CSV table of C-alpha atoms and ligand atoms in Angstrom, one decimal:
chain,number,residue,atom,x,y,z
A,1,MET,CA,133.6,-40.8,20.7
A,2,ARG,CA,134.7,-44.0,19.2
A,3,LEU,CA,137.7,-44.2,17.7
A,4,LEU,CA,139.3,-46.7,15.4
A,5,MET,CA,143.3,-47.6,15.9
A,6,ILE,CA,145.3,-49.4,12.9
A,7,GLU,CA,148.4,-49.9,14.0
A,8,ASP,CA,150.2,-53.4,13.8
A,9,HIS,CA,153.1,-52.4,16.3
A,10,ARG,CA,151.4,-54.0,19.3
A,11,ARG,CA,152.7,-52.5,22.6
A,12,PHE,CA,152.7,-49.2,20.6
A,13,ALA,CA,149.3,-49.5,20.3
A,14,LYS,CA,148.4,-50.4,23.4
A,15,PHE,CA,150.0,-47.9,24.9
A,16,VAL,CA,148.2,-45.5,23.2
A,17,LYS,CA,144.6,-46.9,23.3
A,18,ASP,CA,145.4,-47.2,27.0
A,19,GLY,CA,146.4,-43.5,27.0
A,20,LEU,CA,143.1,-42.0,24.9
A,21,GLU,CA,140.7,-44.6,27.2
A,22,LYS,CA,142.0,-42.3,29.7
A,23,GLU,CA,141.3,-39.2,28.1
A,24,GLY,CA,137.6,-40.5,27.9
A,25,PHE,CA,137.5,-42.1,24.3
A,26,THR,CA,136.9,-45.7,23.3
A,27,VAL,CA,139.2,-47.2,21.0
A,28,ASP,CA,138.8,-50.3,19.1
A,29,ALA,CA,142.7,-51.0,17.9
A,30,VAL,CA,143.2,-53.6,14.8
A,31,GLU,CA,146.7,-54.9,13.4
A,32,THR,CA,146.1,-54.9,10.0
A,33,ALA,CA,143.8,-53.6,6.7
A,34,SER,CA,141.9,-56.5,6.5
A,35,GLY,CA,140.9,-56.1,10.0
A,36,SER,CA,140.1,-52.5,9.7
A,37,GLU,CA,137.6,-53.2,7.1
A,38,ASP,CA,135.7,-55.9,9.6
A,39,ALA,CA,135.5,-53.0,11.7
A,40,ILE,CA,134.4,-50.3,9.6
A,41,ALA,CA,131.3,-52.3,8.6
A,42,THR,CA,130.4,-53.1,11.6
A,43,VAL,CA,130.9,-49.6,13.4
A,44,GLN,CA,130.3,-45.6,12.5
A,45,TYR,CA,133.7,-44.4,14.0
A,46,ASP,CA,134.3,-40.8,14.8
A,47,ALA,CA,137.7,-40.7,13.9
A,48,ILE,CA,140.3,-43.4,12.2
A,49,ILE,CA,144.1,-43.2,13.6
A,50,LEU,CA,145.8,-45.1,11.0
A,51,ASP,CA,149.7,-45.9,10.8
A,52,LEU,CA,150.8,-46.0,7.2
A,53,GLY,CA,152.9,-49.3,7.5
A,54,LEU,CA,150.8,-52.1,7.6
A,55,PRO,CA,151.9,-55.7,7.5
A,56,ASP,CA,148.9,-56.7,4.7
A,57,CYS,CA,148.2,-53.0,3.1
A,58,ASP,CA,149.6,-49.6,2.2
A,59,GLY,CA,147.7,-47.6,4.8
A,60,ILE,CA,147.5,-44.7,1.7
A,61,GLN,CA,145.9,-47.2,-0.1
A,62,LEU,CA,143.5,-48.0,2.6
A,63,LEU,CA,142.5,-44.4,2.8
A,64,ARG,CA,142.1,-43.8,-0.7
A,65,GLY,CA,139.6,-46.8,-0.7
A,66,TRP,CA,137.6,-45.2,1.8
A,67,ARG,CA,137.5,-42.2,0.4
A,68,GLU,CA,136.5,-43.7,-3.0
A,69,ARG,CA,133.4,-44.9,-1.8
A,70,GLY,CA,132.5,-41.9,0.1
A,71,ASP,CA,133.7,-42.5,3.5
A,72,GLU,CA,134.5,-38.9,5.2
A,73,THR,CA,135.1,-40.1,8.7
A,74,PRO,CA,138.1,-38.0,9.9
A,75,VAL,CA,141.4,-39.5,9.3
A,76,LEU,CA,144.5,-39.2,11.7
A,77,ILE,CA,147.7,-40.5,9.8
A,78,LEU,CA,150.6,-42.0,11.9
A,79,THR,CA,154.2,-42.3,10.5
A,80,ALA,CA,157.3,-42.8,11.3
A,81,ARG,CA,158.8,-42.2,8.2
A,82,ASP,CA,159.9,-38.5,7.9
A,83,GLY,CA,159.4,-38.0,4.2
A,84,ILE,CA,157.8,-35.3,3.1
A,85,ASP,CA,156.4,-37.8,0.4
A,86,ASP,CA,154.1,-39.7,2.8
A,87,ARG,CA,152.6,-36.7,4.4
A,88,VAL,CA,152.1,-35.0,1.4
A,89,ARG,CA,150.6,-38.5,-0.4
A,90,GLY,CA,148.5,-39.6,3.0
A,91,LEU,CA,146.8,-35.8,2.9
A,92,ASN,CA,146.0,-36.2,-0.9
A,93,SER,CA,144.8,-38.8,-0.6
A,94,GLY,CA,141.9,-37.6,1.9
A,95,GLY,CA,143.6,-37.5,5.4
A,96,ASP,CA,143.1,-34.9,7.7
A,97,ASP,CA,146.1,-34.9,9.4
A,98,TYR,CA,148.9,-37.0,10.3
A,99,LEU,CA,151.6,-36.9,13.0
A,100,LEU,CA,155.1,-38.4,13.1
A,101,LYS,CA,156.3,-40.9,15.2
A,102,PRO,CA,157.3,-40.7,18.5
A,103,PHE,CA,155.2,-38.2,19.3
A,104,ALA,CA,153.8,-37.2,22.9
A,105,MET,CA,150.6,-38.5,23.9
A,106,GLU,CA,148.8,-34.5,25.1
A,107,GLU,CA,150.0,-33.9,21.1
A,108,LEU,CA,147.5,-36.8,20.1
A,109,VAL,CA,145.0,-36.1,22.4
A,110,ALA,CA,144.8,-32.4,20.6
A,111,ARG,CA,145.3,-33.4,17.6
A,112,ILE,CA,142.4,-35.8,17.6
A,113,ARG,CA,140.0,-33.1,19.3
A,114,ALA,CA,140.7,-30.7,17.2
A,115,LEU,CA,139.5,-33.4,14.0
A,116,LEU,CA,136.3,-33.8,16.3
A,117,ARG,CA,135.6,-30.4,16.2
A,118,ARG,CA,136.1,-29.6,12.6
A,119,PRO,CA,133.3,-28.2,10.4
A,120,GLY,CA,131.2,-31.0,9.6
A,121,GLY,CA,132.3,-33.2,12.8
A,122,VAL,CA,131.1,-33.3,15.4
A,123,LEU,CA,130.1,-30.1,18.3
A,124,GLY,CA,133.0,-27.7,20.1
A,125,LEU,CA,134.3,-27.9,23.4
A,126,VAL,CA,131.6,-27.4,25.8
A,127,MET,CA,128.2,-28.7,25.0
A,128,THR,CA,125.2,-26.8,27.1
A,129,ALA,CA,121.6,-28.3,26.8
A,130,GLY,CA,119.3,-26.8,29.2
A,131,ASN,CA,121.4,-25.7,32.3
A,132,VAL,CA,123.5,-28.6,31.8
A,133,SER,CA,127.0,-28.2,30.4
A,134,PHE,CA,129.5,-30.8,29.4
A,135,ASP,CA,133.6,-29.8,28.9
A,136,THR,CA,134.7,-32.8,26.6
A,137,THR,CA,137.9,-31.7,27.6
A,138,ALA,CA,138.1,-31.8,31.2
A,139,ARG,CA,135.8,-34.6,30.5
A,140,GLU,CA,133.9,-32.2,33.1
A,141,VAL,CA,129.8,-31.6,34.0
A,142,ARG,CA,127.9,-29.1,35.1
A,143,VAL,CA,124.2,-28.4,36.2
A,144,ASN,CA,123.9,-24.5,37.3
A,145,ASP,CA,127.3,-24.0,37.3
A,146,ARG,CA,128.1,-26.9,40.3
A,147,THR,CA,129.8,-30.0,38.9
A,148,ILE,CA,128.4,-33.2,39.5
A,149,ALA,CA,130.5,-36.7,39.3
A,150,ILE,CA,129.2,-39.3,36.5
A,151,PRO,CA,131.3,-42.4,36.4
A,152,ARG,CA,132.5,-42.9,32.5
A,153,ARG,CA,129.9,-45.4,30.9
A,154,GLU,CA,127.0,-42.7,32.1
A,155,LEU,CA,129.0,-40.1,30.9
A,156,GLY,CA,129.5,-42.0,27.2
A,157,VAL,CA,125.5,-41.8,27.4
A,158,LEU,CA,125.2,-38.5,28.2
A,159,GLU,CA,127.7,-36.8,25.8
A,160,HIS,CA,126.6,-39.3,22.7
A,161,LEU,CA,122.6,-38.0,23.8
A,162,MET,CA,123.8,-34.1,24.3
A,163,ARG,CA,125.4,-34.2,20.5
A,164,ARG,CA,122.6,-35.3,19.0
A,165,SER,CA,120.4,-32.7,21.5
A,166,GLY,CA,116.6,-32.9,20.4
A,167,ARG,CA,117.3,-36.0,17.6
A,168,VAL,CA,116.5,-39.4,18.8
A,169,VAL,CA,119.7,-41.5,19.1
A,170,PRO,CA,118.7,-45.3,18.4
A,171,LYS,CA,119.3,-48.0,21.5
A,172,ASP,CA,122.1,-49.8,19.4
A,173,VAL,CA,123.7,-47.0,18.2
A,174,LEU,CA,124.5,-45.8,21.5
A,175,GLU,CA,125.3,-49.6,22.7
A,176,ASP,CA,128.7,-49.2,19.8
A,177,LYS,CA,129.6,-45.3,21.0
A,178,ILE,CA,130.1,-46.5,24.9
A,179,TYR,CA,131.5,-49.8,24.4
A,180,GLY,CA,134.7,-51.2,22.5
A,181,PHE,CA,134.3,-53.9,19.8
A,182,GLY,CA,134.1,-57.4,20.8
A,183,ARG,CA,132.8,-56.8,24.3
A,184,GLU,CA,130.0,-58.5,25.9
A,185,VAL,CA,127.0,-56.1,26.7
A,186,SER,CA,124.2,-57.4,28.2
A,187,SER,CA,120.7,-56.5,26.3
A,188,ASN,CA,119.5,-54.3,29.1
A,189,SER,CA,123.5,-52.1,29.9
A,190,VAL,CA,122.3,-49.4,28.2
A,191,GLU,CA,119.0,-48.6,30.0
A,192,VAL,CA,120.5,-49.3,33.1
A,193,HIS,CA,123.1,-46.8,32.1
A,194,VAL,CA,120.1,-44.3,31.0
A,195,SER,CA,118.2,-44.9,34.0
A,196,ARG,CA,121.1,-44.2,36.3
A,197,LEU,CA,121.8,-41.1,34.3
A,198,ARG,CA,118.4,-39.6,34.9
A,199,LYS,CA,118.3,-40.0,38.3
A,200,ARG,CA,121.6,-38.8,38.8
A,201,LEU,CA,120.7,-35.9,36.6
A,202,ALA,CA,117.5,-34.9,38.5
A,203,GLY,CA,119.0,-35.0,41.7
A,204,ALA,CA,120.9,-32.5,40.7
A,205,GLY,CA,118.2,-30.2,39.4
A,206,ALA,CA,118.8,-30.7,35.5
A,207,ASN,CA,116.4,-28.7,33.2
A,208,ILE,CA,117.0,-31.6,31.1
A,209,SER,CA,115.3,-35.0,30.4
A,210,VAL,CA,116.5,-38.5,28.6
A,211,HIS,CA,113.0,-39.8,26.8
A,212,THR,CA,113.1,-43.5,26.4
A,213,LEU,CA,111.1,-43.9,22.7
A,214,ARG,CA,110.0,-47.8,23.4
A,215,GLY,CA,111.8,-50.1,20.8
A,216,VAL,CA,113.4,-47.4,19.3
A,217,GLY,CA,115.9,-45.7,21.1
A,218,TYR,CA,116.6,-42.3,23.1
A,219,LEU,CA,116.3,-38.7,23.1
A,220,LEU,CA,117.3,-36.2,25.1
A,221,SER,CA,115.6,-32.6,25.4
A,222,GLU,CA,115.1,-29.3,27.4
A,223,GLU,CA,112.0,-30.4,29.8
A,224,SER,CA,110.1,-27.3,28.2
A,225,THR,CA,110.5,-28.2,24.7
A,226,ILE,CA,109.4,-31.6,23.9
A,227,ALA,CA,107.0,-34.5,25.9
A,228,PRO,CA,107.4,-37.5,23.1
A,229,GLN,CA,104.5,-40.3,23.9
B,301,CA,CA1,153.8,-50.2,11.2
Protein backbone atom coordinates (compact mmCIF):
# COMPACT_ATOMS: atom_id res chain seq x y z
CA MET A 1 0.00 0.00 0.00
CA ARG A 2 1.37 3.35 -0.95
CA LEU A 3 0.75 6.29 1.34
CA LEU A 4 1.39 9.99 1.07
CA MET A 5 2.33 11.85 4.23
CA ILE A 6 2.12 15.63 4.26
CA GLU A 7 3.91 16.87 7.36
CA ASP A 8 6.32 19.78 7.70
CA HIS A 9 8.01 18.62 10.91
CA ARG A 10 10.90 16.78 9.32
CA ARG A 11 12.05 14.64 12.25
CA PHE A 12 8.56 13.64 13.19
CA ALA A 13 7.80 12.80 9.54
CA LYS A 14 10.87 10.59 9.30
CA PHE A 15 9.94 8.76 12.48
CA VAL A 16 6.43 8.09 11.19
CA LYS A 17 7.64 7.09 7.72
CA ASP A 18 10.16 4.62 9.17
CA GLY A 19 7.53 3.17 11.49
CA LEU A 20 5.03 2.70 8.66
CA GLU A 21 7.61 1.18 6.33
CA LYS A 22 8.42 -1.41 8.99
CA GLU A 23 4.77 -2.37 8.78
CA GLY A 24 5.02 -2.92 5.04
CA PHE A 25 3.65 0.37 3.73
CA THR A 26 5.45 2.43 1.12
CA VAL A 27 5.46 6.06 2.23
CA ASP A 28 6.20 9.23 0.27
CA ALA A 29 6.77 12.16 2.59
CA VAL A 30 6.38 15.79 1.53
CA GLU A 31 6.59 18.90 3.69
CA THR A 32 4.32 21.34 1.92
CA ALA A 33 0.93 21.59 0.27
CA SER A 34 2.54 22.40 -3.06
CA GLY A 35 4.77 19.32 -2.76
CA SER A 36 1.68 17.23 -2.14
CA GLU A 37 0.00 18.49 -5.30
CA ASP A 38 2.96 17.32 -7.38
CA ALA A 39 2.90 13.91 -5.69
CA ILE A 40 -0.85 13.47 -6.12
CA ALA A 41 -0.63 14.44 -9.76
CA THR A 42 1.81 11.58 -10.33
CA VAL A 43 0.67 8.76 -8.07
CA GLN A 44 -2.64 7.17 -7.13
CA TYR A 45 -2.25 6.84 -3.35
CA ASP A 46 -4.13 4.33 -1.24
CA ALA A 47 -4.40 6.79 1.65
CA ILE A 48 -3.10 10.19 2.71
CA ILE A 49 -1.85 11.30 6.13
CA LEU A 50 -2.39 15.03 6.41
CA ASP A 51 -1.00 17.43 8.98
CA LEU A 52 -3.30 20.43 9.35
CA GLY A 53 -0.62 22.99 10.17
CA LEU A 54 1.40 23.33 6.98
CA PRO A 55 3.69 26.25 6.11
CA ASP A 56 2.13 27.18 2.77
CA CYS A 57 -1.54 26.29 3.13
CA ASP A 58 -4.08 25.22 5.72
CA GLY A 59 -4.47 21.43 5.56
CA ILE A 60 -8.23 21.69 5.62
CA GLN A 61 -8.22 23.93 2.57
CA LEU A 62 -6.04 21.41 0.80
CA LEU A 63 -8.37 18.55 1.70
CA ARG A 64 -11.42 20.50 0.59
CA GLY A 65 -9.73 21.09 -2.77
CA TRP A 66 -9.20 17.35 -3.31
CA ARG A 67 -12.80 16.52 -2.45
CA GLU A 68 -14.13 19.30 -4.68
CA ARG A 69 -12.37 17.82 -7.64
CA GLY A 70 -13.66 14.35 -6.81
CA ASP A 71 -10.55 12.78 -5.29
CA GLU A 72 -11.87 10.21 -2.81
CA THR A 73 -8.54 8.93 -1.46
CA PRO A 74 -8.99 8.14 2.26
CA VAL A 75 -7.48 10.88 4.40
CA LEU A 76 -6.29 10.60 7.99
CA ILE A 77 -5.83 13.99 9.60
CA LEU A 78 -3.04 14.63 12.08
CA THR A 79 -3.37 17.57 14.33
CA ALA A 80 -1.61 18.92 17.37
CA ARG A 81 -4.38 21.37 17.95
CA ASP A 82 -6.86 19.80 20.27
CA GLY A 83 -9.69 22.22 19.70
CA ILE A 84 -12.81 20.28 18.81
CA ASP A 85 -13.37 22.77 15.99
CA ASP A 86 -10.40 21.52 14.00
CA ARG A 87 -11.50 17.93 14.22
CA VAL A 88 -15.04 18.75 13.22
CA ARG A 89 -13.88 21.03 10.41
CA GLY A 90 -11.51 18.32 9.22
CA LEU A 91 -14.18 15.65 9.12
CA ASN A 92 -16.70 18.01 7.56
CA SER A 93 -14.21 18.88 4.86
CA GLY A 94 -13.92 15.29 3.73
CA GLY A 95 -11.43 13.80 6.19
CA ASP A 96 -12.08 10.15 7.03
CA ASP A 97 -10.49 10.01 10.46
CA TYR A 98 -8.22 12.05 12.68
CA LEU A 99 -5.47 11.46 15.20
CA LEU A 100 -4.19 13.94 17.76
CA LYS A 101 -0.45 14.34 18.21
CA PRO A 102 1.30 12.85 20.03
CA PHE A 103 0.11 9.34 19.22
CA ALA A 104 1.48 5.82 19.44
CA MET A 105 2.73 4.28 16.21
CA GLU A 106 0.47 1.25 16.78
CA GLU A 107 -2.51 3.57 16.90
CA LEU A 108 -1.59 5.18 13.59
CA VAL A 109 -1.06 1.82 11.91
CA ALA A 110 -4.38 0.52 13.22
CA ARG A 111 -6.24 3.62 11.99
CA ILE A 112 -4.69 3.43 8.54
CA ARG A 113 -5.56 -0.23 8.21
CA ALA A 114 -9.11 0.57 9.27
CA LEU A 115 -9.30 3.28 6.59
CA LEU A 116 -8.07 0.91 3.92
CA ARG A 117 -10.70 -1.65 4.95
CA ARG A 118 -13.65 0.70 4.65
CA PRO A 119 -16.40 -0.13 2.16
CA GLY A 120 -15.42 1.12 -1.25
CA GLY A 121 -11.80 0.89 -0.23
CA VAL A 122 -9.55 -2.09 -0.57
CA LEU A 123 -10.02 -5.57 0.81
CA GLY A 124 -9.91 -6.85 4.36
CA LEU A 125 -7.34 -8.38 6.61
CA VAL A 126 -6.83 -11.77 5.05
CA MET A 127 -7.07 -12.15 1.29
CA THR A 128 -7.25 -15.52 -0.36
CA ALA A 129 -6.79 -16.76 -3.90
CA GLY A 130 -6.72 -20.48 -4.57
CA ASN A 131 -4.76 -22.15 -1.78
CA VAL A 132 -2.85 -18.95 -1.00
CA SER A 133 -3.76 -16.61 1.84
CA PHE A 134 -2.22 -13.23 2.58
CA ASP A 135 -2.59 -11.80 6.05
CA THR A 136 -2.15 -8.06 5.46
CA THR A 137 -1.66 -7.33 9.16
CA ALA A 138 0.97 -9.96 9.95
CA ARG A 139 2.42 -9.59 6.40
CA GLU A 140 2.32 -13.35 6.20
CA VAL A 141 1.64 -15.57 3.22
CA ARG A 142 0.47 -19.14 3.54
CA VAL A 143 0.16 -21.83 0.92
CA ASN A 144 -2.03 -24.68 2.06
CA ASP A 145 -1.70 -23.31 5.59
CA ARG A 146 2.08 -23.44 5.49
CA THR A 147 3.81 -20.09 5.92
CA ILE A 148 6.29 -19.16 3.19
CA ALA A 149 8.94 -16.45 3.44
CA ILE A 150 8.71 -13.76 0.76
CA PRO A 151 11.01 -10.70 0.52
CA ARG A 152 9.42 -7.28 0.89
CA ARG A 153 9.19 -6.17 -2.76
CA GLU A 154 7.84 -9.50 -3.92
CA LEU A 155 5.35 -9.33 -1.07
CA GLY A 156 4.27 -5.93 -2.39
CA VAL A 157 3.81 -7.38 -5.86
CA LEU A 158 1.76 -10.28 -4.55
CA GLU A 159 -0.37 -8.02 -2.37
CA HIS A 160 -1.40 -5.81 -5.27
CA LEU A 161 -2.02 -8.67 -7.63
CA MET A 162 -4.17 -10.41 -5.01
CA ARG A 163 -6.15 -7.24 -4.30
CA ARG A 164 -6.96 -7.12 -7.98
CA SER A 165 -7.16 -10.83 -8.55
CA GLY A 166 -8.61 -11.65 -11.95
CA ARG A 167 -8.03 -8.11 -13.21
CA VAL A 168 -5.11 -6.78 -15.20
CA VAL A 169 -2.67 -4.67 -13.20
CA PRO A 170 -0.65 -2.39 -15.52
CA LYS A 171 3.08 -2.68 -15.06
CA ASP A 172 3.60 0.98 -14.23
CA VAL A 173 0.85 0.88 -11.61
CA LEU A 174 2.57 -2.07 -9.95
CA GLU A 175 5.89 -0.23 -10.13
CA ASP A 176 4.28 2.78 -8.51
CA LYS A 177 2.83 0.74 -5.69
CA ILE A 178 5.98 -1.05 -4.65
CA TYR A 179 8.55 1.73 -4.96
CA GLY A 180 8.69 5.00 -3.11
CA PHE A 181 8.70 8.37 -4.74
CA GLY A 182 11.81 9.54 -6.55
CA ARG A 183 13.57 6.20 -6.52
CA GLU A 184 15.28 5.02 -9.63
CA VAL A 185 13.58 1.92 -10.91
CA SER A 186 15.26 -0.04 -13.63
CA SER A 187 12.89 -0.96 -16.41
CA ASN A 188 12.93 -4.70 -15.79
CA SER A 189 12.88 -4.57 -12.01
CA VAL A 190 9.18 -5.41 -11.67
CA GLU A 191 9.68 -8.29 -14.10
CA VAL A 192 12.49 -9.62 -11.94
CA HIS A 193 10.33 -9.51 -8.82
CA VAL A 194 7.42 -11.13 -10.62
CA SER A 195 9.60 -13.89 -11.95
CA ARG A 196 11.07 -14.64 -8.52
CA LEU A 197 7.65 -14.55 -6.96
CA ARG A 198 6.33 -16.97 -9.56
CA LYS A 199 9.09 -19.46 -8.78
CA ARG A 200 8.58 -19.08 -5.07
CA LEU A 201 4.84 -19.70 -5.35
CA ALA A 202 5.29 -22.68 -7.65
CA GLY A 203 7.96 -24.11 -5.34
CA ALA A 204 5.53 -23.89 -2.43
CA GLY A 205 2.77 -25.66 -4.38
CA ALA A 206 0.52 -22.63 -4.88
CA ASN A 207 -2.32 -23.12 -7.36
CA ILE A 208 -2.38 -19.50 -8.49
CA SER A 209 -0.42 -18.08 -11.41
CA VAL A 210 0.88 -14.67 -12.32
CA HIS A 211 0.42 -14.16 -16.04
CA THR A 212 2.39 -11.65 -18.06
CA LEU A 213 0.37 -9.73 -20.61
CA ARG A 214 3.18 -8.50 -22.77
CA GLY A 215 3.40 -4.72 -23.00
CA VAL A 216 0.39 -4.34 -20.70
CA GLY A 217 0.86 -5.75 -17.24
CA TYR A 218 0.14 -8.72 -15.03
CA LEU A 219 -2.80 -10.76 -13.97
CA LEU A 220 -3.18 -13.15 -11.10
CA SER A 221 -5.57 -16.05 -11.44
CA GLU A 222 -6.33 -19.44 -10.03
CA GLU A 223 -4.75 -21.94 -12.35
CA SER A 224 -7.89 -23.61 -13.60
CA THR A 225 -9.90 -20.45 -14.27
CA ILE A 226 -8.01 -18.58 -16.97
CA ALA A 227 -5.16 -19.01 -19.39
CA PRO A 228 -4.46 -15.74 -21.20
CA GLN A 229 -2.34 -15.71 -24.37
CA1 LIG B 1 2.81 21.17 11.12
